[in-house]
């Protein structure tokens, strides 16, 4: 149905991913999530004049659709591009909610990049940036009336922060173990 509306009603199609996001992810089909996100992104870019609702639809589909899927299929560079596009799109309309989601997503993405980076200063920098982004998301979500400090999104951020610190601690322990073995 969304595809049928794409041509004659791109403004409606631009917001369809936002309405279906959680439902699509609950189904567990990443290809379907990406397909509907791409449909919304394309439609949003065809709408003129561009409304706030359409811009929100595009930003949401970029971060919670395209970037979300790309992170999970190991297309990290593409995930980062989509996240940065969404961040800018949200900033253009002063949409704090989107910025919080982008910071959370980028924090996770930076940790994933660190996991694929050999131990050393670059990996350490990625992990530090990851923590900064996640802390930023925590502060943003906590300060918004629609979320607040006890919202599940904040808990999810703390979980991501825990995984990040666990990874950093694991690297330290492995380095210490290997250093002890070489003596």
PDB file of N, CA, C and O in Angstrom, residues 127-171:
ATOM      1  N   UNK A 127      36.465   4.021  21.114  1.00  0.00           N
ATOM      2  CA  UNK A 127      35.739   3.676  22.335  1.00  0.00           C
ATOM      3  C   UNK A 127      35.421   4.909  23.175  1.00  0.00           C
ATOM      4  O   UNK A 127      34.337   5.013  23.760  1.00  0.00           O
ATOM      5  N   UNK A 128      36.355   5.862  23.221  1.00  0.00           N
ATOM      6  CA  UNK A 128      36.099   7.102  23.958  1.00  0.00           C
ATOM      7  C   UNK A 128      34.988   7.915  23.295  1.00  0.00           C
ATOM      8  O   UNK A 128      34.104   8.448  23.967  1.00  0.00           O
ATOM      9  N   UNK A 129      35.013   7.984  21.959  1.00  0.00           N
ATOM     10  CA  UNK A 129      33.953   8.690  21.225  1.00  0.00           C
ATOM     11  C   UNK A 129      32.613   7.989  21.423  1.00  0.00           C
ATOM     12  O   UNK A 129      31.576   8.648  21.553  1.00  0.00           O
ATOM     13  N   UNK A 130      32.633   6.669  21.448  1.00  0.00           N
ATOM     14  CA  UNK A 130      31.417   5.898  21.687  1.00  0.00           C
ATOM     15  C   UNK A 130      30.795   6.289  23.016  1.00  0.00           C
ATOM     16  O   UNK A 130      29.593   6.590  23.104  1.00  0.00           O
ATOM     17  N   UNK A 131      31.599   6.305  24.063  1.00  0.00           N
ATOM     18  CA  UNK A 131      31.103   6.662  25.396  1.00  0.00           C
ATOM     19  C   UNK A 131      30.559   8.088  25.409  1.00  0.00           C
ATOM     20  O   UNK A 131      29.500   8.349  26.002  1.00  0.00           O
ATOM     21  N   UNK A 132      31.244   9.025  24.749  1.00  0.00           N
ATOM     22  CA  UNK A 132      30.778  10.419  24.702  1.00  0.00           C
ATOM     23  C   UNK A 132      29.403  10.520  24.034  1.00  0.00           C
ATOM     24  O   UNK A 132      28.507  11.208  24.518  1.00  0.00           O
ATOM     25  N   UNK A 133      29.256   9.813  22.914  1.00  0.00           N
ATOM     26  CA  UNK A 133      27.978   9.854  22.201  1.00  0.00           C
ATOM     27  C   UNK A 133      26.853   9.248  23.043  1.00  0.00           C
ATOM     28  O   UNK A 133      25.751   9.795  23.099  1.00  0.00           O
ATOM     29  N   UNK A 134      27.129   8.129  23.686  1.00  0.00           N
ATOM     30  CA  UNK A 134      26.091   7.473  24.488  1.00  0.00           C
ATOM     31  C   UNK A 134      25.725   8.332  25.701  1.00  0.00           C
ATOM     32  O   UNK A 134      24.541   8.466  26.033  1.00  0.00           O
ATOM     33  N   UNK A 135      26.719   8.919  26.340  1.00  0.00           N
ATOM     34  CA  UNK A 135      26.421   9.816  27.472  1.00  0.00           C
ATOM     35  C   UNK A 135      25.598  11.016  27.011  1.00  0.00           C
ATOM     36  O   UNK A 135      24.708  11.478  27.725  1.00  0.00           O
ATOM     37  N   UNK A 136      25.901  11.520  25.838  1.00  0.00           N
ATOM     38  CA  UNK A 136      25.141  12.625  25.267  1.00  0.00           C
ATOM     39  C   UNK A 136      23.686  12.189  25.065  1.00  0.00           C
ATOM     40  O   UNK A 136      22.750  12.933  25.402  1.00  0.00           O
ATOM     41  N   UNK A 137      23.482  10.987  24.524  1.00  0.00           N
ATOM     42  CA  UNK A 137      22.122  10.474  24.327  1.00  0.00           C
ATOM     43  C   UNK A 137      21.390  10.335  25.656  1.00  0.00           C
ATOM     44  O   UNK A 137      20.209  10.698  25.761  1.00  0.00           O
ATOM     45  N   UNK A 138      22.073   9.829  26.675  1.00  0.00           N
ATOM     46  CA  UNK A 138      21.467   9.684  28.005  1.00  0.00           C
ATOM     47  C   UNK A 138      20.994  11.043  28.520  1.00  0.00           C
ATOM     48  O   UNK A 138      19.865  11.180  29.000  1.00  0.00           O
ATOM     49  N   UNK A 139      21.858  12.045  28.411  1.00  0.00           N
ATOM     50  CA  UNK A 139      21.502  13.386  28.885  1.00  0.00           C
ATOM     51  C   UNK A 139      20.313  13.946  28.101  1.00  0.00           C
ATOM     52  O   UNK A 139      19.396  14.543  28.693  1.00  0.00           O
ATOM     53  N   UNK A 140      20.319  13.738  26.796  1.00  0.00           N
ATOM     54  CA  UNK A 140      19.224  14.265  25.971  1.00  0.00           C
ATOM     55  C   UNK A 140      17.904  13.572  26.287  1.00  0.00           C
ATOM     56  O   UNK A 140      16.878  14.227  26.480  1.00  0.00           O
ATOM     57  N   UNK A 141      17.916  12.232  26.295  1.00  0.00           N
ATOM     58  CA  UNK A 141      16.684  11.506  26.610  1.00  0.00           C
ATOM     59  C   UNK A 141      16.183  11.865  28.007  1.00  0.00           C
ATOM     60  O   UNK A 141      14.991  12.079  28.210  1.00  0.00           O
ATOM     61  N   UNK A 142      17.094  11.915  28.971  1.00  0.00           N
ATOM     62  CA  UNK A 142      16.710  12.207  30.359  1.00  0.00           C
ATOM     63  C   UNK A 142      16.079  13.577  30.500  1.00  0.00           C
ATOM     64  O   UNK A 142      15.202  13.785  31.350  1.00  0.00           O
ATOM     65  N   UNK A 143      16.514  14.531  29.685  1.00  0.00           N
ATOM     66  CA  UNK A 143      16.015  15.898  29.782  1.00  0.00           C
ATOM     67  C   UNK A 143      14.742  16.169  29.007  1.00  0.00           C
ATOM     68  O   UNK A 143      14.191  17.264  29.087  1.00  0.00           O
ATOM     69  N   UNK A 144      14.243  15.187  28.266  1.00  0.00           N
ATOM     70  CA  UNK A 144      13.029  15.398  27.479  1.00  0.00           C
ATOM     71  C   UNK A 144      11.799  14.895  28.226  1.00  0.00           C
ATOM     72  O   UNK A 144      11.805  13.768  28.721  1.00  0.00           O
ATOM     73  N   UNK A 145      10.763  15.711  28.297  1.00  0.00           N
ATOM     74  CA  UNK A 145       9.547  15.305  29.006  1.00  0.00           C
ATOM     75  C   UNK A 145       8.939  13.998  28.484  1.00  0.00           C
ATOM     76  O   UNK A 145       8.403  13.222  29.258  1.00  0.00           O
ATOM     77  N   UNK A 146       9.039  13.750  27.180  1.00  0.00           N
ATOM     78  CA  UNK A 146       8.446  12.529  26.628  1.00  0.00           C
ATOM     79  C   UNK A 146       9.243  11.273  26.979  1.00  0.00           C
ATOM     80  O   UNK A 146       8.757  10.157  26.788  1.00  0.00           O
ATOM     81  N   UNK A 147      10.450  11.447  27.498  1.00  0.00           N
ATOM     82  CA  UNK A 147      11.273  10.308  27.890  1.00  0.00           C
ATOM     83  C   UNK A 147      11.538  10.345  29.391  1.00  0.00           C
ATOM     84  O   UNK A 147      10.904   9.637  30.137  1.00  0.00           O
ATOM     85  N   UNK A 148      12.484  11.150  29.836  1.00  0.00           N
ATOM     86  CA  UNK A 148      12.829  11.215  31.251  1.00  0.00           C
ATOM     87  C   UNK A 148      13.878  10.172  31.615  1.00  0.00           C
ATOM     88  O   UNK A 148      14.163   9.248  30.856  1.00  0.00           O
ATOM     89  N   UNK A 149      14.450  10.321  32.796  1.00  0.00           N
ATOM     90  CA  UNK A 149      15.594   9.498  33.198  1.00  0.00           C
ATOM     91  C   UNK A 149      15.261   8.032  33.451  1.00  0.00           C
ATOM     92  O   UNK A 149      16.154   7.188  33.453  1.00  0.00           O
ATOM     93  N   UNK A 150      13.980   7.704  33.633  1.00  0.00           N
ATOM     94  CA  UNK A 150      13.624   6.305  33.875  1.00  0.00           C
ATOM     95  C   UNK A 150      13.001   5.626  32.652  1.00  0.00           C
ATOM     96  O   UNK A 150      12.444   4.535  32.746  1.00  0.00           O
ATOM     97  N   UNK A 151      13.114   6.240  31.494  1.00  0.00           N
ATOM     98  CA  UNK A 151      12.557   5.686  30.256  1.00  0.00           C
ATOM     99  C   UNK A 151      13.425   4.521  29.751  1.00  0.00           C
ATOM    100  O   UNK A 151      14.646   4.538  29.931  1.00  0.00           O
ATOM    101  N   UNK A 152      12.820   3.524  29.118  1.00  0.00           N
ATOM    102  CA  UNK A 152      13.596   2.403  28.570  1.00  0.00           C
ATOM    103  C   UNK A 152      14.705   2.809  27.596  1.00  0.00           C
ATOM    104  O   UNK A 152      15.727   2.125  27.521  1.00  0.00           O
ATOM    105  N   UNK A 153      14.547   3.922  26.875  1.00  0.00           N
ATOM    106  CA  UNK A 153      15.618   4.365  25.971  1.00  0.00           C
ATOM    107  C   UNK A 153      16.872   4.728  26.763  1.00  0.00           C
ATOM    108  O   UNK A 153      17.986   4.480  26.312  1.00  0.00           O
ATOM    109  N   UNK A 154      16.684   5.312  27.933  1.00  0.00           N
ATOM    110  CA  UNK A 154      17.827   5.649  28.788  1.00  0.00           C
ATOM    111  C   UNK A 154      18.476   4.363  29.282  1.00  0.00           C
ATOM    112  O   UNK A 154      19.702   4.221  29.275  1.00  0.00           O
ATOM    113  N   UNK A 155      17.649   3.400  29.676  1.00  0.00           N
ATOM    114  CA  UNK A 155      18.178   2.102  30.098  1.00  0.00           C
ATOM    115  C   UNK A 155      18.937   1.419  28.990  1.00  0.00           C
ATOM    116  O   UNK A 155      20.002   0.814  29.218  1.00  0.00           O
ATOM    117  N   UNK A 156      18.431   1.520  27.765  1.00  0.00           N
ATOM    118  CA  UNK A 156      19.112   0.944  26.608  1.00  0.00           C
ATOM    119  C   UNK A 156      20.474   1.610  26.409  1.00  0.00           C
ATOM    120  O   UNK A 156      21.470   0.946  26.101  1.00  0.00           O
ATOM    121  N   UNK A 157      20.533   2.914  26.598  1.00  0.00           N
ATOM    122  CA  UNK A 157      21.805   3.639  26.486  1.00  0.00           C
ATOM    123  C   UNK A 157      22.801   3.158  27.541  1.00  0.00           C
ATOM    124  O   UNK A 157      23.983   2.956  27.234  1.00  0.00           O
ATOM    125  N   UNK A 158      22.329   2.977  28.769  1.00  0.00           N
ATOM    126  CA  UNK A 158      23.225   2.478  29.816  1.00  0.00           C
ATOM    127  C   UNK A 158      23.718   1.077  29.483  1.00  0.00           C
ATOM    128  O   UNK A 158      24.879   0.740  29.740  1.00  0.00           O
ATOM    129  N   UNK A 159      22.860   0.271  28.880  1.00  0.00           N
ATOM    130  CA  UNK A 159      23.269  -1.067  28.460  1.00  0.00           C
ATOM    131  C   UNK A 159      24.373  -0.975  27.395  1.00  0.00           C
ATOM    132  O   UNK A 159      25.374  -1.690  27.459  1.00  0.00           O
ATOM    133  N   UNK A 160      24.190  -0.082  26.420  1.00  0.00           N
ATOM    134  CA  UNK A 160      25.220   0.120  25.395  1.00  0.00           C
ATOM    135  C   UNK A 160      26.523   0.606  26.016  1.00  0.00           C
ATOM    136  O   UNK A 160      27.610   0.178  25.620  1.00  0.00           O
ATOM    137  N   UNK A 161      26.409   1.486  26.988  1.00  0.00           N
ATOM    138  CA  UNK A 161      27.593   1.997  27.678  1.00  0.00           C
ATOM    139  C   UNK A 161      28.299   0.862  28.416  1.00  0.00           C
ATOM    140  O   UNK A 161      29.529   0.761  28.398  1.00  0.00           O
ATOM    141  N   UNK A 162      27.521  -0.016  29.024  1.00  0.00           N
ATOM    142  CA  UNK A 162      28.096  -1.168  29.714  1.00  0.00           C
ATOM    143  C   UNK A 162      28.839  -2.090  28.770  1.00  0.00           C
ATOM    144  O   UNK A 162      29.937  -2.562  29.078  1.00  0.00           O
ATOM    145  N   UNK A 163      28.266  -2.352  27.602  1.00  0.00           N
ATOM    146  CA  UNK A 163      28.937  -3.197  26.604  1.00  0.00           C
ATOM    147  C   UNK A 163      30.237  -2.541  26.166  1.00  0.00           C
ATOM    148  O   UNK A 163      31.270  -3.198  26.036  1.00  0.00           O
ATOM    149  N   UNK A 164      30.197  -1.238  25.975  1.00  0.00           N
ATOM    150  CA  UNK A 164      31.395  -0.493  25.556  1.00  0.00           C
ATOM    151  C   UNK A 164      32.489  -0.610  26.608  1.00  0.00           C
ATOM    152  O   UNK A 164      33.633  -0.879  26.296  1.00  0.00           O
ATOM    153  N   UNK A 165      32.128  -0.412  27.891  1.00  0.00           N
ATOM    154  CA  UNK A 165      33.127  -0.506  28.957  1.00  0.00           C
ATOM    155  C   UNK A 165      33.610  -1.942  29.138  1.00  0.00           C
ATOM    156  O   UNK A 165      34.775  -2.170  29.430  1.00  0.00           O
ATOM    157  N   UNK A 166      32.728  -2.900  28.955  1.00  0.00           N
ATOM    158  CA  UNK A 166      33.113  -4.306  29.032  1.00  0.00           C
ATOM    159  C   UNK A 166      34.138  -4.635  27.948  1.00  0.00           C
ATOM    160  O   UNK A 166      35.119  -5.331  28.192  1.00  0.00           O
ATOM    161  N   UNK A 167      33.899  -4.104  26.763  1.00  0.00           N
ATOM    162  CA  UNK A 167      34.837  -4.323  25.666  1.00  0.00           C
ATOM    163  C   UNK A 167      36.198  -3.703  25.985  1.00  0.00           C
ATOM    164  O   UNK A 167      37.234  -4.315  25.783  1.00  0.00           O
ATOM    165  N   UNK A 168      36.176  -2.483  26.486  1.00  0.00           N
ATOM    166  CA  UNK A 168      37.431  -1.809  26.833  1.00  0.00           C
ATOM    167  C   UNK A 168      38.159  -2.564  27.938  1.00  0.00           C
ATOM    168  O   UNK A 168      39.374  -2.744  27.885  1.00  0.00           O
ATOM    169  N   UNK A 169      37.426  -3.032  28.941  1.00  0.00           N
ATOM    170  CA  UNK A 169      38.035  -3.790  30.035  1.00  0.00           C
ATOM    171  C   UNK A 169      38.581  -5.112  29.527  1.00  0.00           C
ATOM    172  O   UNK A 169      39.656  -5.549  29.942  1.00  0.00           O
ATOM    173  N   UNK A 170      37.841  -5.735  28.609  1.00  0.00           N
ATOM    174  CA  UNK A 170      38.307  -6.992  28.023  1.00  0.00           C
ATOM    175  C   UNK A 170      39.621  -6.824  27.300  1.00  0.00           C
ATOM    176  O   UNK A 170      40.518  -7.655  27.415  1.00  0.00           O
ATOM    177  N   UNK A 171      39.777  -5.745  26.580  1.00  0.00           N
ATOM    178  CA  UNK A 171      41.033  -5.474  25.870  1.00  0.00           C
ATOM    179  C   UNK A 171      42.170  -5.307  26.866  1.00  0.00           C
ATOM    180  O   UNK A 171      43.263  -5.826  26.677  1.00  0.00           O
TER     181      UNK A 171
END
